mmCIF file of C-alpha atoms and ligand atoms in Angstrom:
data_model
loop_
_atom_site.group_PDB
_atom_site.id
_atom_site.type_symbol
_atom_site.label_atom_id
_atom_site.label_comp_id
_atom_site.label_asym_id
_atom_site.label_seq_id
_atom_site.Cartn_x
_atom_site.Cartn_y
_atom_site.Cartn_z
ATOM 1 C CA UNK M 1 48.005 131.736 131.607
ATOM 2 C CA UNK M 2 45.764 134.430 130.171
ATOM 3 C CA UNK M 3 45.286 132.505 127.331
ATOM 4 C CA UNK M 4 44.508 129.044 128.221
ATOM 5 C CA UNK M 5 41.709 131.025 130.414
ATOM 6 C CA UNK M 6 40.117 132.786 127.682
ATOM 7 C CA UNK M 7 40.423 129.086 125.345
ATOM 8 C CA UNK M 8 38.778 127.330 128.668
ATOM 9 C CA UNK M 9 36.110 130.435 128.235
ATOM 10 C CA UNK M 10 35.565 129.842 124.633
ATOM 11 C CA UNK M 11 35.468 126.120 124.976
ATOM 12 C CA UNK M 12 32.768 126.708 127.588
ATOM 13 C CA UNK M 13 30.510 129.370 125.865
ATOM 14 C CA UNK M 14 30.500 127.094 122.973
ATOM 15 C CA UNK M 15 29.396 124.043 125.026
ATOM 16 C CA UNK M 16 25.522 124.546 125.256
ATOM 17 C CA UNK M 17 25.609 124.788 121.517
ATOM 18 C CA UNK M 18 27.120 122.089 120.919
ATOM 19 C CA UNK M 19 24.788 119.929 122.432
ATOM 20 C CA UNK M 20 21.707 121.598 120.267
ATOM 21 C CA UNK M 21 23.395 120.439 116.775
ATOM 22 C CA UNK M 22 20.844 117.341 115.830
ATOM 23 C CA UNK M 23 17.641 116.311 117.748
ATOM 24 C CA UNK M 24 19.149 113.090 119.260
ATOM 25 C CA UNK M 25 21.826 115.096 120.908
ATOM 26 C CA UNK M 26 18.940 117.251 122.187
ATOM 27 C CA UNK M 27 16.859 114.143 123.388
ATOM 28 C CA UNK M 28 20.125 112.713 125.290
ATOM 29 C CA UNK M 29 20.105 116.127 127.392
ATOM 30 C CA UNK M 30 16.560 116.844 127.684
ATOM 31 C CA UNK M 31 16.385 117.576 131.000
ATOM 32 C CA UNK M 32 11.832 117.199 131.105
ATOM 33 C CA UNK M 33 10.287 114.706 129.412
ATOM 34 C CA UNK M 34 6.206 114.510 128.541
ATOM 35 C CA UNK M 35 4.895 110.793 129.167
ATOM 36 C CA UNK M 36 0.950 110.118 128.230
ATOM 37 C CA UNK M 37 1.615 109.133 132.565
ATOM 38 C CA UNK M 38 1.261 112.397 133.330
ATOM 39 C CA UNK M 39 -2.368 113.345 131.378
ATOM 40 C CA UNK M 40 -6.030 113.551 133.662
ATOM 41 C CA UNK M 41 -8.496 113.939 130.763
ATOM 42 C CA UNK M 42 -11.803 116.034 132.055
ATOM 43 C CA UNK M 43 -14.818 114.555 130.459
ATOM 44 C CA UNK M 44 -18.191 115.967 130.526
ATOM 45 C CA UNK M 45 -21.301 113.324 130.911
ATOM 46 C CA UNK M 46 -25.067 114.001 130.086
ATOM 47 C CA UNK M 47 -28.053 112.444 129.977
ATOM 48 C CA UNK M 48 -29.448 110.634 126.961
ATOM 49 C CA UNK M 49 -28.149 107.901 124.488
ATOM 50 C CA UNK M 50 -25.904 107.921 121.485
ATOM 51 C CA UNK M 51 -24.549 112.165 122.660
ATOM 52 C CA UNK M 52 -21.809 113.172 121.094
ATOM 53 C CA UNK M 53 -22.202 117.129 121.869
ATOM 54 C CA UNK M 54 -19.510 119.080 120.735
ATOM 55 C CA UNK M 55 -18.317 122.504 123.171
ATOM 56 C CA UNK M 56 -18.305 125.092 120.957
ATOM 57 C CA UNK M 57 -15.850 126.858 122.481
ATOM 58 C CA UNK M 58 -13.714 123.954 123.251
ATOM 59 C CA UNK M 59 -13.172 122.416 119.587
ATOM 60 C CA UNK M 60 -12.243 118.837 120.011
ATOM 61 C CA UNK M 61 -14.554 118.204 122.688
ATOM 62 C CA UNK M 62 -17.679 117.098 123.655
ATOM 63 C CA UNK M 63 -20.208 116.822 125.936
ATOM 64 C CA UNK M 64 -20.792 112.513 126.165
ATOM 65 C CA UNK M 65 -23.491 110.357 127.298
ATOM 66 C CA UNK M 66 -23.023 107.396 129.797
ATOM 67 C CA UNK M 67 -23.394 104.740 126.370
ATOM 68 C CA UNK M 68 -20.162 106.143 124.717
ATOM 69 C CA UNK M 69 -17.909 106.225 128.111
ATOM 70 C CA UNK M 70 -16.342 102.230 127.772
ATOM 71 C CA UNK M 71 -15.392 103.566 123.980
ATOM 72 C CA UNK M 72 -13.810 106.587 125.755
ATOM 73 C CA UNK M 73 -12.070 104.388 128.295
ATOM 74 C CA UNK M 74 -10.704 101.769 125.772
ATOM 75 C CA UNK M 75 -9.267 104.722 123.749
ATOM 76 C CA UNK M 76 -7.676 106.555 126.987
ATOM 77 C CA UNK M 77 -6.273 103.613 128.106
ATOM 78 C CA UNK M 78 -4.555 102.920 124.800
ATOM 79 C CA UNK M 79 -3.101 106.182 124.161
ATOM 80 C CA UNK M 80 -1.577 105.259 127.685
ATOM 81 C CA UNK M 81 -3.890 107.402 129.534
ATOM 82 C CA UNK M 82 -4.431 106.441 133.065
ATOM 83 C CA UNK M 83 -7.003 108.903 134.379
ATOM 84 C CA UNK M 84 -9.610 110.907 134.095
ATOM 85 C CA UNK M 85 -11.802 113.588 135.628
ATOM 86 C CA UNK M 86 -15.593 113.267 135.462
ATOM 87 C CA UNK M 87 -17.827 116.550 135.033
ATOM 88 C CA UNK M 88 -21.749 115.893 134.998
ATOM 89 C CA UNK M 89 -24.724 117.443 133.509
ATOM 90 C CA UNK M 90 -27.841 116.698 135.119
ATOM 91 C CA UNK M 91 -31.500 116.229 134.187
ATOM 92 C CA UNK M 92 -32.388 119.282 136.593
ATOM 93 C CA UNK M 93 -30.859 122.410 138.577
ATOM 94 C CA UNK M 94 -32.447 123.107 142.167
ATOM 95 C CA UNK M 95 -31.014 125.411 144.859
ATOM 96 C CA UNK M 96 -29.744 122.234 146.981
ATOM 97 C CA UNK M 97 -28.001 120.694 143.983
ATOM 98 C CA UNK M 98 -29.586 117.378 144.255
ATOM 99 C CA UNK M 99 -28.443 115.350 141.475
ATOM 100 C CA UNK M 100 -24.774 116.389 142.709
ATOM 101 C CA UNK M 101 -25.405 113.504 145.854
ATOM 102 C CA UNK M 102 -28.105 111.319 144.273
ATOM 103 C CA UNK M 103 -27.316 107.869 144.187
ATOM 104 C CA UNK M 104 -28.355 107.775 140.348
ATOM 105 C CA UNK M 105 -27.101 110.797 139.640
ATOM 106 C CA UNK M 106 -25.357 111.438 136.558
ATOM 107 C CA UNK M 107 -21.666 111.163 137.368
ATOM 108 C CA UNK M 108 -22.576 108.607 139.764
ATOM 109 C CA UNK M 109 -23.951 106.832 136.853
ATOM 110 C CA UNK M 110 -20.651 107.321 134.783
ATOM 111 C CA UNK M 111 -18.000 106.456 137.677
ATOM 112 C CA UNK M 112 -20.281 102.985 137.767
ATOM 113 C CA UNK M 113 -20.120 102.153 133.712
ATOM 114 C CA UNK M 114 -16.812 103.368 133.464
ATOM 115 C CA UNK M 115 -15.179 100.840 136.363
ATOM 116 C CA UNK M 116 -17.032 98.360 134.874
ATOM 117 C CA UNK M 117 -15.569 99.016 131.962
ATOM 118 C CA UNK M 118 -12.179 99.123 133.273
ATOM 119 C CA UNK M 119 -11.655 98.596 136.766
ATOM 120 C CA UNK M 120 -7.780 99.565 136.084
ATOM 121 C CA UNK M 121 -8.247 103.071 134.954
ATOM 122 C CA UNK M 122 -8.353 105.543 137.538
ATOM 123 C CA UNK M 123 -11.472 107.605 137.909
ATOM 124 C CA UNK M 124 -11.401 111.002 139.735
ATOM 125 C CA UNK M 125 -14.654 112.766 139.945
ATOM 126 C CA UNK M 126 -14.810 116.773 140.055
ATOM 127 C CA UNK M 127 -16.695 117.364 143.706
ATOM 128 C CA UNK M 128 -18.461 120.902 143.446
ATOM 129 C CA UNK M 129 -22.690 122.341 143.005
ATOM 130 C CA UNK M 130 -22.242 124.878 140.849
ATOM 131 C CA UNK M 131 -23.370 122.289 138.003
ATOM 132 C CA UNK M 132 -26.428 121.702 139.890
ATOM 133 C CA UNK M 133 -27.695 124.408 141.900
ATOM 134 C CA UNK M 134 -30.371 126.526 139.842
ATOM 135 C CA UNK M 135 -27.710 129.690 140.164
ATOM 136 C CA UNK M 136 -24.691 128.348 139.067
ATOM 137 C CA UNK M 137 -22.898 128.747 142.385
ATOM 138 C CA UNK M 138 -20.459 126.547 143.822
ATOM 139 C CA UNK M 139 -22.364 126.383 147.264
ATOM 140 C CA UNK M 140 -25.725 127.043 148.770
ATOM 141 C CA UNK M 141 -27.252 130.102 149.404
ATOM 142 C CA UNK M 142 -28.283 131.805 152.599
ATOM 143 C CA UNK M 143 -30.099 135.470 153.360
ATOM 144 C CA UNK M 144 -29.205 137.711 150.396
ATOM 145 C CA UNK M 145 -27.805 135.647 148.012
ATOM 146 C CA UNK M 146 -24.702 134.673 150.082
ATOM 147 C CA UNK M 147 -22.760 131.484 149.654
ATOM 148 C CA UNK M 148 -22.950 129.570 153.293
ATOM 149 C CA UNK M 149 -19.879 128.090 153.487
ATOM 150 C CA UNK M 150 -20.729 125.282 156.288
ATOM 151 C CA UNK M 151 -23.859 124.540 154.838
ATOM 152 C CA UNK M 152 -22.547 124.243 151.404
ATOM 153 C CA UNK M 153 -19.338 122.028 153.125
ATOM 154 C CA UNK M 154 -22.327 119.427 154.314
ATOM 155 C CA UNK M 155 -23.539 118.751 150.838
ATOM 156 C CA UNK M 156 -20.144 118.757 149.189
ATOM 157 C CA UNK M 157 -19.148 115.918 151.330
ATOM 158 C CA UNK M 158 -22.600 113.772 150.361
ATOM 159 C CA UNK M 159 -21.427 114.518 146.895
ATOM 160 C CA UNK M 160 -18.009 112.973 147.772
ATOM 161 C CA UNK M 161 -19.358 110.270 149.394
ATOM 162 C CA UNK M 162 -22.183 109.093 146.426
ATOM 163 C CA UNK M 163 -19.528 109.449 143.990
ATOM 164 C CA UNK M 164 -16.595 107.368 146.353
ATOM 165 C CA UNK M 165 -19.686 104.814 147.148
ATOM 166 C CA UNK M 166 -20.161 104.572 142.719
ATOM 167 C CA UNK M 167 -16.500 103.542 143.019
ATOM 168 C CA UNK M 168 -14.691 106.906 142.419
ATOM 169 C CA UNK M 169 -10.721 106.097 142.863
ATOM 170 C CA UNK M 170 -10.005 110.017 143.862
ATOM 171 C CA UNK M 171 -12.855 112.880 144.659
ATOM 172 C CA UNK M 172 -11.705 116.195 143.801
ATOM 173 C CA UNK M 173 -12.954 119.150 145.327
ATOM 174 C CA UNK M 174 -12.813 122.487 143.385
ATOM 175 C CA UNK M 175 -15.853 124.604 145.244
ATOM 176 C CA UNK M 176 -13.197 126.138 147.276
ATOM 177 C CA UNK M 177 -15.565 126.178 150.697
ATOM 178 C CA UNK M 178 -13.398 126.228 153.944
ATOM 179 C CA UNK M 179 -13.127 122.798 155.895
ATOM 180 C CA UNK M 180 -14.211 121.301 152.713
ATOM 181 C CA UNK M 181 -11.172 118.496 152.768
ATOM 182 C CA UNK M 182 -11.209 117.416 156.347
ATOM 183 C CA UNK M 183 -15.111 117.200 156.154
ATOM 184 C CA UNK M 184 -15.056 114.726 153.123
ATOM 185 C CA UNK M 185 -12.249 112.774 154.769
ATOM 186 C CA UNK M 186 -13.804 112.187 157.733
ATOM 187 C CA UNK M 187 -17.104 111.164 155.839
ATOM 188 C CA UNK M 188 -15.283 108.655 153.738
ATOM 189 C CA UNK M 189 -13.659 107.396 156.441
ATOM 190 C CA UNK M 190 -16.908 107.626 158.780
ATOM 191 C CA UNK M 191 -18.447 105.532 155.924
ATOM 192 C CA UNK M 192 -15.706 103.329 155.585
ATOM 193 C CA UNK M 193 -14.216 103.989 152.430
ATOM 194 C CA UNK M 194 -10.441 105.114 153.685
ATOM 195 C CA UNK M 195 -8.682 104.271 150.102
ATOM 196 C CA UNK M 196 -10.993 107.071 148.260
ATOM 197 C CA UNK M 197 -7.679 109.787 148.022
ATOM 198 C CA UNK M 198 -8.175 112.926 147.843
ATOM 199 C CA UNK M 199 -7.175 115.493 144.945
ATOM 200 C CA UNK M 200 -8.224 119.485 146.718
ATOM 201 C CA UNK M 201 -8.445 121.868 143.692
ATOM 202 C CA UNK M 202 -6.227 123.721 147.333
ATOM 203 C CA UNK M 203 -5.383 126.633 145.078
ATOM 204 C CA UNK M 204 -8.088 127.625 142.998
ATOM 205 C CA UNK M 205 -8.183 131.306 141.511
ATOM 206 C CA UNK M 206 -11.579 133.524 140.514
ATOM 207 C CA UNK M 207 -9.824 132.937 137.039
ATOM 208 C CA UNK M 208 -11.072 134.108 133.558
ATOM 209 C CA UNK M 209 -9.713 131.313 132.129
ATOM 210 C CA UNK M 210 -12.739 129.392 133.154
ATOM 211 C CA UNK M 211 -15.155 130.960 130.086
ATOM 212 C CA UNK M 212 -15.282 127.951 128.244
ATOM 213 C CA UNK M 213 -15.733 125.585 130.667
ATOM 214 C CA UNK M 214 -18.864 127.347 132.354
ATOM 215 C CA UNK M 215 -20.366 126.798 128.609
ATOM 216 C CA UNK M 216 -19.692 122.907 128.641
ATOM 217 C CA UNK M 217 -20.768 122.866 132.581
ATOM 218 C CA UNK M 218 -23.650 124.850 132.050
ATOM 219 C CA UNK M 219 -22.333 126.264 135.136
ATOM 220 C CA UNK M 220 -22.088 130.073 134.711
ATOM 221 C CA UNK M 221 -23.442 131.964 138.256
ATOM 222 C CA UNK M 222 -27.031 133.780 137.515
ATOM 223 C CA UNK M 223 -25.661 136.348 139.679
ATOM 224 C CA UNK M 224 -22.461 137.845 141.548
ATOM 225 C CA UNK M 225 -19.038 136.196 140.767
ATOM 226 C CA UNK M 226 -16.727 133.676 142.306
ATOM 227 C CA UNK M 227 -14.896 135.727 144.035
ATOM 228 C CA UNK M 228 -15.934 135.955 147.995
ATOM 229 C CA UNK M 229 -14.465 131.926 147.930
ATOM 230 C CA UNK M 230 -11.945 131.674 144.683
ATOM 231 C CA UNK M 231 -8.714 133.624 145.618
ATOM 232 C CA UNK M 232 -7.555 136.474 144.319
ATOM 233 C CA UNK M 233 -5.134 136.001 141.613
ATOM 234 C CA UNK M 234 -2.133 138.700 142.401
ATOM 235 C CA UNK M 235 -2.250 136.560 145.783
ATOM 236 C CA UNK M 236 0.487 133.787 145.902
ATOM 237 C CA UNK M 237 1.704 133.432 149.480
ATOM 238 C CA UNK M 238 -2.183 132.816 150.453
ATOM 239 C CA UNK M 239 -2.469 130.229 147.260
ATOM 240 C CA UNK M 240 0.923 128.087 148.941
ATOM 241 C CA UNK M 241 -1.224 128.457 152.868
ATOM 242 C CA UNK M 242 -4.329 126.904 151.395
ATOM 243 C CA UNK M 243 -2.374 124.405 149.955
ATOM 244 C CA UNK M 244 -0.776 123.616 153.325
ATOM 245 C CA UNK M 245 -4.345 124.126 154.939
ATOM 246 C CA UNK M 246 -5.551 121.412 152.717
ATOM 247 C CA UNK M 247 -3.180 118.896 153.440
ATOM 248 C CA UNK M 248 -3.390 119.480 156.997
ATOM 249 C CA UNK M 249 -7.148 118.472 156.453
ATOM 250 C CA UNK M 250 -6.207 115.081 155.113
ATOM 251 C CA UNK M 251 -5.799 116.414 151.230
ATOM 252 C CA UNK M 252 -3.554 113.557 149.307
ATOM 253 C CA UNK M 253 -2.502 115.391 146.604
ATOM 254 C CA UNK M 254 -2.996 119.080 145.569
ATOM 255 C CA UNK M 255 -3.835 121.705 142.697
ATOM 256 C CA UNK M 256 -3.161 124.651 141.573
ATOM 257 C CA UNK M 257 -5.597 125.904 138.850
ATOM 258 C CA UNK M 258 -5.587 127.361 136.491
ATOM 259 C CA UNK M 259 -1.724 126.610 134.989
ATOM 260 C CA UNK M 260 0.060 128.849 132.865
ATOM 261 C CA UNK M 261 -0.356 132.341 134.379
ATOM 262 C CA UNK M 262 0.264 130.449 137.452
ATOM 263 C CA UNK M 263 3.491 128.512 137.176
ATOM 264 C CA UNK M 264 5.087 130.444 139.837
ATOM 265 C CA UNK M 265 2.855 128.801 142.224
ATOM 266 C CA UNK M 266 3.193 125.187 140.859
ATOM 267 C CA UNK M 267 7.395 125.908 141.387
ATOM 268 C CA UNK M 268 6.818 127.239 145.269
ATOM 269 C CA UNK M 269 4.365 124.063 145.763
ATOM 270 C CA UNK M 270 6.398 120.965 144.609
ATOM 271 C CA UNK M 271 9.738 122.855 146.173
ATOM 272 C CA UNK M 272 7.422 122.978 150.124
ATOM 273 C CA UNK M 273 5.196 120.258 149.340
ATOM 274 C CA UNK M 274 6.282 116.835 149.004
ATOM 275 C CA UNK M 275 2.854 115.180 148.137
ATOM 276 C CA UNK M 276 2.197 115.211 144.116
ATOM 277 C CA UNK M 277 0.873 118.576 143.243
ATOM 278 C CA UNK M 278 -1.349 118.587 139.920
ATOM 279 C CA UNK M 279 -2.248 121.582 137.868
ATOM 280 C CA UNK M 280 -5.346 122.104 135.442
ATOM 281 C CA UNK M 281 -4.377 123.563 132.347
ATOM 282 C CA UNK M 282 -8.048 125.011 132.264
ATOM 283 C CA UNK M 283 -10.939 125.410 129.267
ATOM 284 C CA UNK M 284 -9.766 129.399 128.577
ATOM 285 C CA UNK M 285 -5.976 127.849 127.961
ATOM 286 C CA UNK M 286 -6.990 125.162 125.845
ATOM 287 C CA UNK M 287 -9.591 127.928 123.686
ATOM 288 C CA UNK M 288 -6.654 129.934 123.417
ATOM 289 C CA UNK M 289 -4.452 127.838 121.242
ATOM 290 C CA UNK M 290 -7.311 125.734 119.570
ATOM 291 C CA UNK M 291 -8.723 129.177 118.371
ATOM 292 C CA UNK M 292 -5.161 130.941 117.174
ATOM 293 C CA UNK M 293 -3.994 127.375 115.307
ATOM 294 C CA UNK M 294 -7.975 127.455 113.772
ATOM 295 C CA UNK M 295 -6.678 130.767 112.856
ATOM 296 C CA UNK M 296 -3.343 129.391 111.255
ATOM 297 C CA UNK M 297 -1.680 132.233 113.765
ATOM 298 C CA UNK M 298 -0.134 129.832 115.835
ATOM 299 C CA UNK M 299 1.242 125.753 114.933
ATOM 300 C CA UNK M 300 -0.791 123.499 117.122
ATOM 301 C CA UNK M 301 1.561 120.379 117.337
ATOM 302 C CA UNK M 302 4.677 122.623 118.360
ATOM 303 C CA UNK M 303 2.772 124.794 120.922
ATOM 304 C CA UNK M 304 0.798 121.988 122.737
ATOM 305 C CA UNK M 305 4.112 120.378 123.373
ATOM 306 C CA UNK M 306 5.707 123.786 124.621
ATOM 307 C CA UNK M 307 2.639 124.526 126.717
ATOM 308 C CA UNK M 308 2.391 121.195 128.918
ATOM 309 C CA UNK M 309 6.242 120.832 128.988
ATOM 310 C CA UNK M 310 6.332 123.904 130.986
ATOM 311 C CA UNK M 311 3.872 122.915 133.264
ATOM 312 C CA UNK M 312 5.766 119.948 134.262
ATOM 313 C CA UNK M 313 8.892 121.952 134.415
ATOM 314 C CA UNK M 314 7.726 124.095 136.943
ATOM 315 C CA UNK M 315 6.848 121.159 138.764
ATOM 316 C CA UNK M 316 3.400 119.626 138.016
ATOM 317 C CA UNK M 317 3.464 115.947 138.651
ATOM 318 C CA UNK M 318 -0.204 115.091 137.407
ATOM 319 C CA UNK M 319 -1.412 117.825 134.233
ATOM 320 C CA UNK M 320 -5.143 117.687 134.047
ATOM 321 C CA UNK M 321 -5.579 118.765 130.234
ATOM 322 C CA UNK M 322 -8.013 118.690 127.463
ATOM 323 C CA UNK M 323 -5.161 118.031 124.991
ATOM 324 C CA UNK M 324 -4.582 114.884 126.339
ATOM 325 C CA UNK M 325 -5.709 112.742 123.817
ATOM 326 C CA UNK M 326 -3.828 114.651 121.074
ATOM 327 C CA UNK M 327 -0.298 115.336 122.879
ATOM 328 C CA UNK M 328 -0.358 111.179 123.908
ATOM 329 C CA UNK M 329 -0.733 110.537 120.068
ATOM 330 C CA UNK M 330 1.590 112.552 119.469
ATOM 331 C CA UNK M 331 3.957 111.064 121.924
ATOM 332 C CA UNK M 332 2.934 108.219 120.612
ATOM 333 C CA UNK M 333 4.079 108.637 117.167
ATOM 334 C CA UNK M 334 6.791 110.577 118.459
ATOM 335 C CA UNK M 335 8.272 106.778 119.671
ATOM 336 C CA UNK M 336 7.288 104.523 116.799
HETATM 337 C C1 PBG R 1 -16.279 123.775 139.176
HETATM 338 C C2 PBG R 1 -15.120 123.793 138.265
HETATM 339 C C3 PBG R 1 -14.739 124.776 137.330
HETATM 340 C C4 PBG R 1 -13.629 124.257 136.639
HETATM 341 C C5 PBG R 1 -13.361 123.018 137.193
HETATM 342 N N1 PBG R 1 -14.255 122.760 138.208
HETATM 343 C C6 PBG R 1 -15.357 126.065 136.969
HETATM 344 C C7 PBG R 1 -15.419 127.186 137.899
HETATM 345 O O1 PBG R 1 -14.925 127.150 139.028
HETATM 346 O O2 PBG R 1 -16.039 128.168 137.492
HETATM 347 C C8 PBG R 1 -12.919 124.940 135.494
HETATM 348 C C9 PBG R 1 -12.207 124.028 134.546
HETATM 349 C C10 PBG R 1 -11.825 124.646 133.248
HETATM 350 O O3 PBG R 1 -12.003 125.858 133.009
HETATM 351 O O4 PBG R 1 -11.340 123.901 132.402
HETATM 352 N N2 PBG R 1 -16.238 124.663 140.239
#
C-alpha cells in the first residue's frame, strides 16, 4: 500500500516535467497565449510634413506627422494590429489647452486621415491637457497654482467630444479629474454620439515610469507634481474603487497604468470587474528593456515576450504597448 503511494507520488512529481521536454509539448499546455489581438499601439502626431522624429529615450519610436499616419495604419493593420492610441503635439501651449478641443486640432486632424485611411481600424484617442496647457498639467489652474478639478472636467469633455466628432472609435481619459467619465458620457450622448466607448485610464498612479513619455509629450509639469489627482502607488484597494467609480459613471472598459509593478491590481480588476480591463505597459517600462538589450545586459526578443505575457496573465485583456509592432512580428514569424 505504502508503496504504490510513494510510485503514485513519484509518477506525479515527475508529471510537470514531463510536459516541458520539447517546445510543442510546451505549446499544447500553454496555458496564455500572446495574439497581435491584444496590442493598442500609442502614437505620437505633430505638426509638419514628411516627420519622422525619433524619442530619444524611447528607441524605436517616433514622434509622426499627419502625412505618414495611412503608412502607419497599413503596417498596423498587417502585423494584425487592430488599434491604436493617438497622442498629439500641438502648434502652441496656453493655460486653457486650446488645441486639446479645437476642431483642427492636431489629433483631431489625425483621428480624420487615419479613418479615412482605414475606417476598420480602431482609433482610441488619449483625452487629457497636460500636452497643451503652457504648464504641463493635466487640468486647469485656479488661485495658487491649483488644479480645479470641475473646471478642468468641462474642457476634458470638449476634448472628448472634438475628438469623438473627428470620428474617434474610443476616447480615453487619463487626466485622472473626478466626474471626468460620467461628464464625457453624458456629452457624447448629449451630442448624439452614444457608440463613442469609453476606455478611463480608472487607475492611474503618480508613476515614475512616465519619464520618457513626458519627453515625447512634451508634457513634463513646469511646476509641482502629479500627485494631488494621480493615486498613490502603495494604494491598491483605492486603485480597484476608482475603477468601480468609473464604471458607475458610464466607463466601458478600464485601465490600470502603469503595468508591471502593478499586476496585482490588473489580477483584483478582471477577478471584480467583468468589463475588459486594459493595462499600459508605460514609456519608463519600455526604456527599461530597450536600454539594458542596447546594453547587451538583457536579450530583447526573450524578455519582450516574458514581459507582455505576464501582463495578460494577470489578467489584461487589451495591452497598450510600444512593443507592439515588434512582439506582432515576432508572433508573426513565430507562426510561419
Ligand atoms: C497624459 C498621459 C501620460 C501617459 C499617458 N497619458 C503621462 C502622464 O500622466 O504624465 C503616460 C504614458 C507612458 O508613460 O507611456 N496624462
Amino acid at each position: 500500500m505504502l508503496d504504490t503511494n510513494r510510485a503514485t507520488q513519484l509518477a506525479l512529481s515527475r508529471r510537470h516535467r514531463r510536459l516541458r521536454r520539447s517546445e510543442t509539448l510546451r505549446r499544447m499546455v500553454r496555458e496564455t497565449r500572446l495574439a497581435a489581438s491584444d496590442f493598442v499601439y500609442p502614437l505620437f502626431v505633430t505638426h509638419g510634413r514628411d516627420v519622422r522624429a525619433p524619442i530619444a529615450a524611447m528607441p524605436g519610436q517616433s514622434r509622426l506627422s499627419i502625412d505618414q499616419l495611412p503608412d502607419e495604419a497599413h503596417e498596423l493593420r498587417a502585423l494584425g494590429i487592430p488599434a491604436l492610441i493617438l497622442f498629439g503635439l500641438p502648434a502652441r501651449k496656453d493655460a486653457r489647452a486650446s488645441e486639446a478641443y479645437a476642431a483642427d486640432g492636431i489629433v483631431q486632424q489625425a483621428v480624420r486621415v487615419l479613418k479615412d485611411a482605414d475606417p476598420d481600424l480602431v482609433v482610441l484617442t488619449d483625452v487629457c491637457l497636460c500636452e497643451y496647457t503652457d504648464h504641463g498639467h493635466c487640468g486647469v489652474l485656479g488661485a495658487g497654482g491649483v488644479v480645479e478639478n470641475d473646471a478642468s472636467v468641462e474642457l476634458i469633455a470638449a476634448t472628448a467630444l472634438s475628438q469623438a466628432e473627428a470620428g474617434a472609435d474610443v476616447v480615453a481619459p487619463s487626466d485622472m479629474m473626478d466626474g471626468r467619465v460620467g461628464a464625457i458620457r453624458g456629452t457624447l450622448d448629449g451630442a448624439g454620439l452614444p457608440d463613442v466607448a469609453i476606455l478611463a485610464y480608472a487607475a492611474k498612479f503618480a508613476s515614475a515610469f512616465y519619464g520618457p513619455f513626458r519627453e515625447a509629450a512634451d508634457s513634463t509639469p513646469a511646476f509641482g507634481d502629479r500627485r494631488s489627482y494621480q493615486m498613490d502607488p502603495p494604494n491598491g484597494r483605492e486603485a480597484l474603487s476608482e475603477i468601480a467609480q468609473d464604471l458607475a459613471e458610464g466607463a466601458d472598459m478600464v485601465m490600470v497604468k502603469p503595468a508591471l509593478p502593478y499586476l496585482d491590481l490588473i489580477r483584483q480588476a478582471r477577478d471584480r470587474m467583468d468589463c475588459p480591463i486594459a493595462a499600459y505597459n508605460v514609456s519608463g517600462e519600455y526604456a527599461m528593456v530597450k536600454a539594458a538589450a542596447a546594453n547587451g545586459w538583457l536579450e530583447e526578443n526573450r524578455v519582450v515576450p516574458e514581459v507582455l505575457t505576464a501582463i495578460k496573465r494577470a489578467g489584461a485583456d487589451l495591452i497598450l504597448t510600444y512593443h507592439a509592432k515588434e512582439m506582432a512580428r515576432w508572433l508573426q514569424r513565430a507562426t510561419d
